Amino acid sequence: PLDEKKKKKQQKGKKRAAKSAKRKKKKAAKRDACYHKVKAKAKVFPSAYASGRIVQCRKVGAANYGNKSKKKK
């Protein structure tokens, strides 16, 4: 009986570790160059404003984001 309880606890621990590893991978995947650029500039980071800026950055690409284009007359 004691061995069975230990095995069940070990299995639960392994499942939890696997789930937390998946969560970490998802978070790491979302933290790209745009995320870091916007986080550095925004006063309040987890906000709708910052989320919109991240979307805009991803549309133009991190290398081009924040560079003004010259207007032609």
PDB file of C-alpha atoms in Angstrom:
ATOM      1  CA  PRO A   1       0.000   0.000   0.000  1.00  0.00           C
ATOM      2  CA  LEU A   2       2.753   2.490   0.812  1.00  0.00           C
ATOM      3  CA  ASP A   3       4.622   1.801  -2.404  1.00  0.00           C
ATOM      4  CA  GLU A   4       1.473   2.439  -4.434  1.00  0.00           C
ATOM      5  CA  LYS A   5       0.962   5.810  -2.766  1.00  0.00           C
ATOM      6  CA  LYS A   6       4.557   6.793  -3.479  1.00  0.00           C
ATOM      7  CA  LYS A   7       4.190   5.794  -7.134  1.00  0.00           C
ATOM      8  CA  LYS A   8       1.015   7.862  -7.497  1.00  0.00           C
ATOM      9  CA  LYS A   9       2.722  10.899  -5.961  1.00  0.00           C
ATOM     10  CA  GLN A  10       5.678  10.503  -8.296  1.00  0.00           C
ATOM     11  CA  GLN A  11       3.394  10.277 -11.317  1.00  0.00           C
ATOM     12  CA  LYS A  12       1.524  13.428 -10.261  1.00  0.00           C
ATOM     13  CA  GLY A  13       4.821  15.234  -9.807  1.00  0.00           C
ATOM     14  CA  LYS A  14       5.982  14.260 -13.290  1.00  0.00           C
ATOM     15  CA  LYS A  15       2.711  15.434 -14.837  1.00  0.00           C
ATOM     16  CA  ARG A  16       2.945  18.783 -13.064  1.00  0.00           C
ATOM     17  CA  ALA A  17       6.533  19.248 -14.190  1.00  0.00           C
ATOM     18  CA  ALA A  18       5.563  18.512 -17.787  1.00  0.00           C
ATOM     19  CA  LYS A  19       2.699  21.018 -17.664  1.00  0.00           C
ATOM     20  CA  SER A  20       4.867  23.753 -16.175  1.00  0.00           C
ATOM     21  CA  ALA A  21       7.526  23.132 -18.829  1.00  0.00           C
ATOM     22  CA  LYS A  22       4.894  23.561 -21.559  1.00  0.00           C
ATOM     23  CA  ARG A  23       3.721  26.823 -20.004  1.00  0.00           C
ATOM     24  CA  LYS A  24       7.265  28.156 -19.878  1.00  0.00           C
ATOM     25  CA  LYS A  25       7.800  27.315 -23.546  1.00  0.00           C
ATOM     26  CA  LYS A  26       4.617  29.152 -24.525  1.00  0.00           C
ATOM     27  CA  LYS A  27       5.655  32.242 -22.579  1.00  0.00           C
ATOM     28  CA  ALA A  28       9.139  32.167 -24.043  1.00  0.00           C
ATOM     29  CA  ALA A  29       7.736  31.902 -27.552  1.00  0.00           C
ATOM     30  CA  LYS A  30       5.656  35.046 -27.065  1.00  0.00           C
ATOM     31  CA  ARG A  31       8.575  37.077 -25.766  1.00  0.00           C
ATOM     32  CA  ASP A  32      10.165  38.112 -29.011  1.00  0.00           C
ATOM     33  CA  ALA A  33      12.007  41.303 -29.985  1.00  0.00           C
ATOM     34  CA  CYS A  34       8.742  43.244 -30.298  1.00  0.00           C
ATOM     35  CA  TYR A  35       7.742  42.258 -26.786  1.00  0.00           C
ATOM     36  CA  HIS A  36      11.008  43.591 -25.384  1.00  0.00           C
ATOM     37  CA  LYS A  37      10.909  46.813 -27.432  1.00  0.00           C
ATOM     38  CA  VAL A  38       7.367  47.653 -26.355  1.00  0.00           C
ATOM     39  CA  LYS A  39       7.963  46.711 -22.734  1.00  0.00           C
ATOM     40  CA  ALA A  40      10.934  49.076 -22.602  1.00  0.00           C
ATOM     41  CA  LYS A  41       8.910  52.009 -23.965  1.00  0.00           C
ATOM     42  CA  ALA A  42       5.511  51.541 -22.315  1.00  0.00           C
ATOM     43  CA  LYS A  43       4.901  53.163 -18.930  1.00  0.00           C
ATOM     44  CA  VAL A  44       2.282  50.604 -17.924  1.00  0.00           C
ATOM     45  CA  PHE A  45       3.187  47.332 -19.507  1.00  0.00           C
ATOM     46  CA  PRO A  46       0.431  44.796 -19.244  1.00  0.00           C
ATOM     47  CA  SER A  47      -2.133  47.038 -20.891  1.00  0.00           C
ATOM     48  CA  ALA A  48      -4.307  47.250 -23.977  1.00  0.00           C
ATOM     49  CA  TYR A  49      -2.069  50.039 -25.300  1.00  0.00           C
ATOM     50  CA  ALA A  50       1.034  47.880 -25.013  1.00  0.00           C
ATOM     51  CA  SER A  51      -0.708  44.900 -26.578  1.00  0.00           C
ATOM     52  CA  GLY A  52      -1.700  47.016 -29.560  1.00  0.00           C
ATOM     53  CA  ARG A  53       1.855  48.237 -29.945  1.00  0.00           C
ATOM     54  CA  ILE A  54       3.146  44.666 -29.945  1.00  0.00           C
ATOM     55  CA  VAL A  55       0.695  43.796 -32.734  1.00  0.00           C
ATOM     56  CA  GLN A  56       1.810  46.816 -34.777  1.00  0.00           C
ATOM     57  CA  CYS A  57       5.448  45.891 -34.254  1.00  0.00           C
ATOM     58  CA  ARG A  58       4.882  42.341 -35.419  1.00  0.00           C
ATOM     59  CA  LYS A  59       3.134  43.582 -38.565  1.00  0.00           C
ATOM     60  CA  VAL A  60       6.088  45.682 -39.736  1.00  0.00           C
ATOM     61  CA  GLY A  61       8.817  43.571 -38.164  1.00  0.00           C
ATOM     62  CA  ALA A  62      10.958  44.345 -35.144  1.00  0.00           C
ATOM     63  CA  ALA A  63      13.828  45.715 -37.231  1.00  0.00           C
ATOM     64  CA  ASN A  64      11.545  48.314 -38.876  1.00  0.00           C
ATOM     65  CA  TYR A  65       9.364  49.162 -35.883  1.00  0.00           C
ATOM     66  CA  GLY A  66       9.859  52.688 -34.605  1.00  0.00           C
ATOM     67  CA  ASN A  67      11.670  53.920 -37.721  1.00  0.00           C
ATOM     68  CA  LYS A  68       9.860  56.796 -39.380  1.00  0.00           C
ATOM     69  CA  SER A  69       9.567  56.650 -43.115  1.00  0.00           C
ATOM     70  CA  LYS A  70      10.393  59.773 -45.123  1.00  0.00           C
ATOM     71  CA  LYS A  71       7.379  61.453 -46.697  1.00  0.00           C
ATOM     72  CA  LYS A  72       7.580  62.212 -50.406  1.00  0.00           C
ATOM     73  CA  LYS A  73       6.213  65.521 -51.678  1.00  0.00           C
TER      74      LYS A  73
END
